[in-house]
Coordinates of N, CA and C and ligand atoms in Angstrom, one line a residue:
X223 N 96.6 88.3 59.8 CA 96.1 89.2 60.8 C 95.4 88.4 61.9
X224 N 95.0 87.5 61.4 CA 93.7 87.0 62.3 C 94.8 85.9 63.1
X225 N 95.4 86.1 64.5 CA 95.9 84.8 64.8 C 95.3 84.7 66.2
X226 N 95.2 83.6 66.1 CA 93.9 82.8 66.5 C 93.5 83.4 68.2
X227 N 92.1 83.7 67.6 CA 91.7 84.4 68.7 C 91.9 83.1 70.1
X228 N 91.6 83.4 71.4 CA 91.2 83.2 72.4 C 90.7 83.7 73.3
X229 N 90.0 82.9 74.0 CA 89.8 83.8 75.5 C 90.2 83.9 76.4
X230 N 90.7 85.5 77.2 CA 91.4 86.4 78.0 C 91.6 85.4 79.4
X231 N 90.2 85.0 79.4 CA 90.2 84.7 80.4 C 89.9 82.8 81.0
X232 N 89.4 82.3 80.2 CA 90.1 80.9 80.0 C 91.1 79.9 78.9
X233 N 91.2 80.9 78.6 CA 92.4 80.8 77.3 C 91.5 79.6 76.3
X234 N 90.6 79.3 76.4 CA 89.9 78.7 75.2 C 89.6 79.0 74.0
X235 N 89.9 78.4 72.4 CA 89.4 78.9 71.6 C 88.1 78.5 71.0
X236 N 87.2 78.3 71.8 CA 85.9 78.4 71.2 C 85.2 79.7 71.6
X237 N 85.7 80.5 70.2 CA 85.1 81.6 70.5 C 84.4 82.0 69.2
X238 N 82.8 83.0 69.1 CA 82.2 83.5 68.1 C 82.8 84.5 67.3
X239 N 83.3 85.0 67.0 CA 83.9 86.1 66.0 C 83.1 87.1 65.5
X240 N 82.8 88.3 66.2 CA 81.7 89.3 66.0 C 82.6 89.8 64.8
X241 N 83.8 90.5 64.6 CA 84.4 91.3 64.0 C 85.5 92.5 65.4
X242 N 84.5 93.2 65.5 CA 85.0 93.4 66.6 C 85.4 93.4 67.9
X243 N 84.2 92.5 68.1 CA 84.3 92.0 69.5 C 84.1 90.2 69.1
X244 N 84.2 89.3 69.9 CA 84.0 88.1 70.1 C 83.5 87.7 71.6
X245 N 82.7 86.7 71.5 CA 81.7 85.8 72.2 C 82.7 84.7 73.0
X246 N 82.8 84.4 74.2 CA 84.0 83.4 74.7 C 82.4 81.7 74.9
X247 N 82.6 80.9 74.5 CA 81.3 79.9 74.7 C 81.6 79.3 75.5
X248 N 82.3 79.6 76.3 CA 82.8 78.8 77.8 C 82.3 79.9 79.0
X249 N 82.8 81.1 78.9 CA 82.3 82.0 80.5 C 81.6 82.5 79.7
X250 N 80.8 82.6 78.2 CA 79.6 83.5 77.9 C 79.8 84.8 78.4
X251 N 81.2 84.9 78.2 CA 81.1 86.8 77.8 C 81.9 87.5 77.3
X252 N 81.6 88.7 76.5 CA 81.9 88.9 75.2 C 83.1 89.7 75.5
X253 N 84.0 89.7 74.8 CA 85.1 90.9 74.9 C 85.6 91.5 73.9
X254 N 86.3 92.6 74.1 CA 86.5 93.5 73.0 C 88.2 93.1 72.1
X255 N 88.2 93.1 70.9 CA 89.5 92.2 70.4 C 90.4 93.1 70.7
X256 N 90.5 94.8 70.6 CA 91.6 95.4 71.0 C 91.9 95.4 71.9
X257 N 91.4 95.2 73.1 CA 91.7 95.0 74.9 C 92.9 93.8 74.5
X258 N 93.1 92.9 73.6 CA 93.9 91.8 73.2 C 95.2 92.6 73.0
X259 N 95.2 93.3 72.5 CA 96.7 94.1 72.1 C 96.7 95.5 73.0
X260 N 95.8 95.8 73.5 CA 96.2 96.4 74.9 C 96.4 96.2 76.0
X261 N 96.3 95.2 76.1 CA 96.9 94.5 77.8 C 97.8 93.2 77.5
X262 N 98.8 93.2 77.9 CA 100.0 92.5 77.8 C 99.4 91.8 78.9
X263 N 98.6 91.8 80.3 CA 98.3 90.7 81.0 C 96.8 90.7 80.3
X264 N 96.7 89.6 80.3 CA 95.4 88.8 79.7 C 94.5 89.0 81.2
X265 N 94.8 88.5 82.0 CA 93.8 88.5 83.5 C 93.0 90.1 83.7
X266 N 94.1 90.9 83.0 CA 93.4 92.1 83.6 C 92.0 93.1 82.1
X267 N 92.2 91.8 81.2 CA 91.5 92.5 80.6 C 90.0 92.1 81.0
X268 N 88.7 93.1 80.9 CA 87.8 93.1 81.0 C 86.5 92.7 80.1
X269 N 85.6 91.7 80.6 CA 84.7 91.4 79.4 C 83.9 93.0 79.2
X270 N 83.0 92.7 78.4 CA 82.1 93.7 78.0 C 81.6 94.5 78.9
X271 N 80.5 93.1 79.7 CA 79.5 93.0 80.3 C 80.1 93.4 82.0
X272 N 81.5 93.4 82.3 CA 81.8 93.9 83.7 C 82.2 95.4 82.9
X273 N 82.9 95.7 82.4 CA 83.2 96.9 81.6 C 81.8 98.2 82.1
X274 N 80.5 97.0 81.8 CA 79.5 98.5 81.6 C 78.6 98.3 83.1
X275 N 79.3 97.3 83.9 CA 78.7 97.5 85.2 C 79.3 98.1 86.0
X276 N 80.8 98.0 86.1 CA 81.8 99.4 86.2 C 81.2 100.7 86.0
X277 N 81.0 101.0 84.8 CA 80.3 102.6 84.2 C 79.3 102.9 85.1
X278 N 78.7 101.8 85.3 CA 77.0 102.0 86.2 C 77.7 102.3 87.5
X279 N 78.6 101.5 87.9 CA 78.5 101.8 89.7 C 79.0 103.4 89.7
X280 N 80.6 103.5 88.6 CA 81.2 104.7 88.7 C 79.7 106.1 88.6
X281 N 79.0 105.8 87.8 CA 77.9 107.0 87.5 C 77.0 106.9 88.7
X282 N 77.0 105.8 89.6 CA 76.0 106.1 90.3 C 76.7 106.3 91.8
X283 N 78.0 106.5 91.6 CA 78.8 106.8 93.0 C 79.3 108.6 92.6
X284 N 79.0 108.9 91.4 CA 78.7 110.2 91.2 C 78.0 111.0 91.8
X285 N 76.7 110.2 90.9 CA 75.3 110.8 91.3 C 74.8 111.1 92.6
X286 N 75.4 109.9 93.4 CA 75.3 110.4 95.4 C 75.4 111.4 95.8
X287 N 76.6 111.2 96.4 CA 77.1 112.7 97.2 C 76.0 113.0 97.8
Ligands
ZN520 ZN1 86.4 82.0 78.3

């Protein structure tokens, strides 16, 4: 099952292995392993940490108006 993780986004394999998510030790940020088998382009997949600054801008372009 496990083949060999990397990262999305520098294609390096020094990565932490949470379980479900992993740690990339090169851009220091974390991404989710299923985004791996959901996106056929690797470039578009998103670390964590943009993922929930996304949420924040989308919730606060809400809250305006
Ligand atoms: Zn990386």
């Amino acid at each position: 099952m496990n083949e060999e993780l990397h990262c999305p986004r520098c294609k390096n394999n020094k990565i932490i292995d949470y379980g479900e998510t992993f740690d990339c030790l090169i851009c220091k940020l974390e991404f989710e392993k299923k985004d791996l088998e959901l996106y056929d382009d690797e470039s578009a997949i998103l670390s964590i940490e943009e993922k929930l600054d996304i949420v924040k801008v989308l919730k606060t372009n809400s809250e305006k108006k």
